[in-house]
């Protein structure tokens, strides 16, 4: 009986706490209206967060990762990833299309995936960006997205531990508790 009462009290307290101290949300950077030029160039992966480990498990095999973003045309961006897995370097490219009627980027070959850019100011890092990938549920009866992960990227390879901490804390408030940070013990791939 005491367990049930305590459980109910904690539940009500958490609801009341959220009413007075709600989780903050980052500022969306609608890709159909922002200046793309400011986001071109090098970006270094800092951390990934999700509700499920399955959404971020691929990152756990990596030592480090960095990207370049190039503009192919006014409505097409090319993202090239340089990833170190053990002693091997892996290079991969993704093509994103910017549509005037969408605030996210459309990944070529995966039109159902939403690729959102959020301001890094949410992680106390104005020179960072947060990239979110979301895919709808696999079945209409599912209530949870089949993919929902947030990734933090910074302009420099070193530092940003305070930004990573703020990023993890802010997403934990949204019940996203699975996270990964790469060890970055080996040389970056070129």
PDB file of N, CA, C and O in Angstrom, residues 45-46 59-65 84 180-186:
ATOM      1  N   UNK A  45      31.560  15.225 -35.169  1.00  0.00           N
ATOM      2  CA  UNK A  45      30.559  14.527 -34.363  1.00  0.00           C
ATOM      3  C   UNK A  45      30.982  14.574 -32.900  1.00  0.00           C
ATOM      4  O   UNK A  45      32.132  14.279 -32.570  1.00  0.00           O
ATOM      5  N   UNK A  46      30.040  14.910 -32.021  1.00  0.00           N
ATOM      6  CA  UNK A  46      30.317  14.965 -30.585  1.00  0.00           C
ATOM      7  C   UNK A  46      29.542  13.926 -29.783  1.00  0.00           C
ATOM      8  O   UNK A  46      30.082  13.326 -28.872  1.00  0.00           O
ATOM      9  N   UNK A  59      26.949   3.920 -34.016  1.00  0.00           N
ATOM     10  CA  UNK A  59      27.990   4.870 -33.619  1.00  0.00           C
ATOM     11  C   UNK A  59      28.994   4.250 -32.646  1.00  0.00           C
ATOM     12  O   UNK A  59      30.135   4.676 -32.575  1.00  0.00           O
ATOM     13  N   UNK A  60      28.557   3.262 -31.883  1.00  0.00           N
ATOM     14  CA  UNK A  60      29.408   2.683 -30.843  1.00  0.00           C
ATOM     15  C   UNK A  60      30.621   1.946 -31.392  1.00  0.00           C
ATOM     16  O   UNK A  60      31.590   1.748 -30.675  1.00  0.00           O
ATOM     17  N   UNK A  61      30.584   1.564 -32.656  1.00  0.00           N
ATOM     18  CA  UNK A  61      31.723   0.875 -33.267  1.00  0.00           C
ATOM     19  C   UNK A  61      32.785   1.852 -33.776  1.00  0.00           C
ATOM     20  O   UNK A  61      33.864   1.439 -34.180  1.00  0.00           O
ATOM     21  N   UNK A  62      32.500   3.141 -33.730  1.00  0.00           N
ATOM     22  CA  UNK A  62      33.401   4.146 -34.292  1.00  0.00           C
ATOM     23  C   UNK A  62      34.300   4.759 -33.229  1.00  0.00           C
ATOM     24  O   UNK A  62      33.921   4.872 -32.065  1.00  0.00           O
ATOM     25  N   UNK A  63      35.479   5.169 -33.659  1.00  0.00           N
ATOM     26  CA  UNK A  63      36.391   5.901 -32.780  1.00  0.00           C
ATOM     27  C   UNK A  63      36.189   7.408 -32.934  1.00  0.00           C
ATOM     28  O   UNK A  63      36.180   8.143 -31.959  1.00  0.00           O
ATOM     29  N   UNK A  64      36.065   7.856 -34.179  1.00  0.00           N
ATOM     30  CA  UNK A  64      35.830   9.283 -34.428  1.00  0.00           C
ATOM     31  C   UNK A  64      35.119   9.444 -35.761  1.00  0.00           C
ATOM     32  O   UNK A  64      35.064   8.510 -36.571  1.00  0.00           O
ATOM     33  N   UNK A  65      34.595  10.655 -35.983  1.00  0.00           N
ATOM     34  CA  UNK A  65      33.833  10.905 -37.202  1.00  0.00           C
ATOM     35  C   UNK A  65      33.770  12.412 -37.438  1.00  0.00           C
ATOM     36  O   UNK A  65      33.592  13.193 -36.502  1.00  0.00           O
ATOM     37  N   UNK A  84      36.216   6.609 -38.577  1.00  0.00           N
ATOM     38  CA  UNK A  84      37.261   5.643 -38.223  1.00  0.00           C
ATOM     39  C   UNK A  84      36.626   4.536 -37.406  1.00  0.00           C
ATOM     40  O   UNK A  84      36.030   4.763 -36.360  1.00  0.00           O
ATOM     41  N   UNK A 180      25.730   8.082 -26.804  1.00  0.00           N
ATOM     42  CA  UNK A 180      27.067   7.618 -27.166  1.00  0.00           C
ATOM     43  C   UNK A 180      27.939   8.837 -27.458  1.00  0.00           C
ATOM     44  O   UNK A 180      27.483   9.802 -28.058  1.00  0.00           O
ATOM     45  N   UNK A 181      29.168   8.757 -26.969  1.00  0.00           N
ATOM     46  CA  UNK A 181      30.235   9.708 -27.306  1.00  0.00           C
ATOM     47  C   UNK A 181      31.385   8.859 -27.829  1.00  0.00           C
ATOM     48  O   UNK A 181      31.711   7.831 -27.242  1.00  0.00           O
ATOM     49  N   UNK A 182      31.984   9.293 -28.894  1.00  0.00           N
ATOM     50  CA  UNK A 182      33.070   8.512 -29.481  1.00  0.00           C
ATOM     51  C   UNK A 182      34.360   8.741 -28.686  1.00  0.00           C
ATOM     52  O   UNK A 182      34.622   9.855 -28.232  1.00  0.00           O
ATOM     53  N   UNK A 183      35.202   7.691 -28.558  1.00  0.00           N
ATOM     54  CA  UNK A 183      36.421   7.823 -27.756  1.00  0.00           C
ATOM     55  C   UNK A 183      37.429   8.826 -28.325  1.00  0.00           C
ATOM     56  O   UNK A 183      38.172   9.441 -27.584  1.00  0.00           O
ATOM     57  N   UNK A 184      37.498   8.976 -29.625  1.00  0.00           N
ATOM     58  CA  UNK A 184      38.421   9.892 -30.311  1.00  0.00           C
ATOM     59  C   UNK A 184      39.856   9.678 -29.858  1.00  0.00           C
ATOM     60  O   UNK A 184      40.570  10.625 -29.554  1.00  0.00           O
ATOM     61  N   UNK A 185      40.282   8.416 -29.861  1.00  0.00           N
ATOM     62  CA  UNK A 185      41.646   8.083 -29.439  1.00  0.00           C
ATOM     63  C   UNK A 185      42.604   7.964 -30.620  1.00  0.00           C
ATOM     64  O   UNK A 185      43.803   8.032 -30.446  1.00  0.00           O
ATOM     65  N   UNK A 186      42.069   7.792 -31.808  1.00  0.00           N
ATOM     66  CA  UNK A 186      42.895   7.584 -32.994  1.00  0.00           C
ATOM     67  C   UNK A 186      42.855   8.795 -33.913  1.00  0.00           C
ATOM     68  O   UNK A 186      42.011   9.669 -33.773  1.00  0.00           O
TER      69      UNK A 186
END
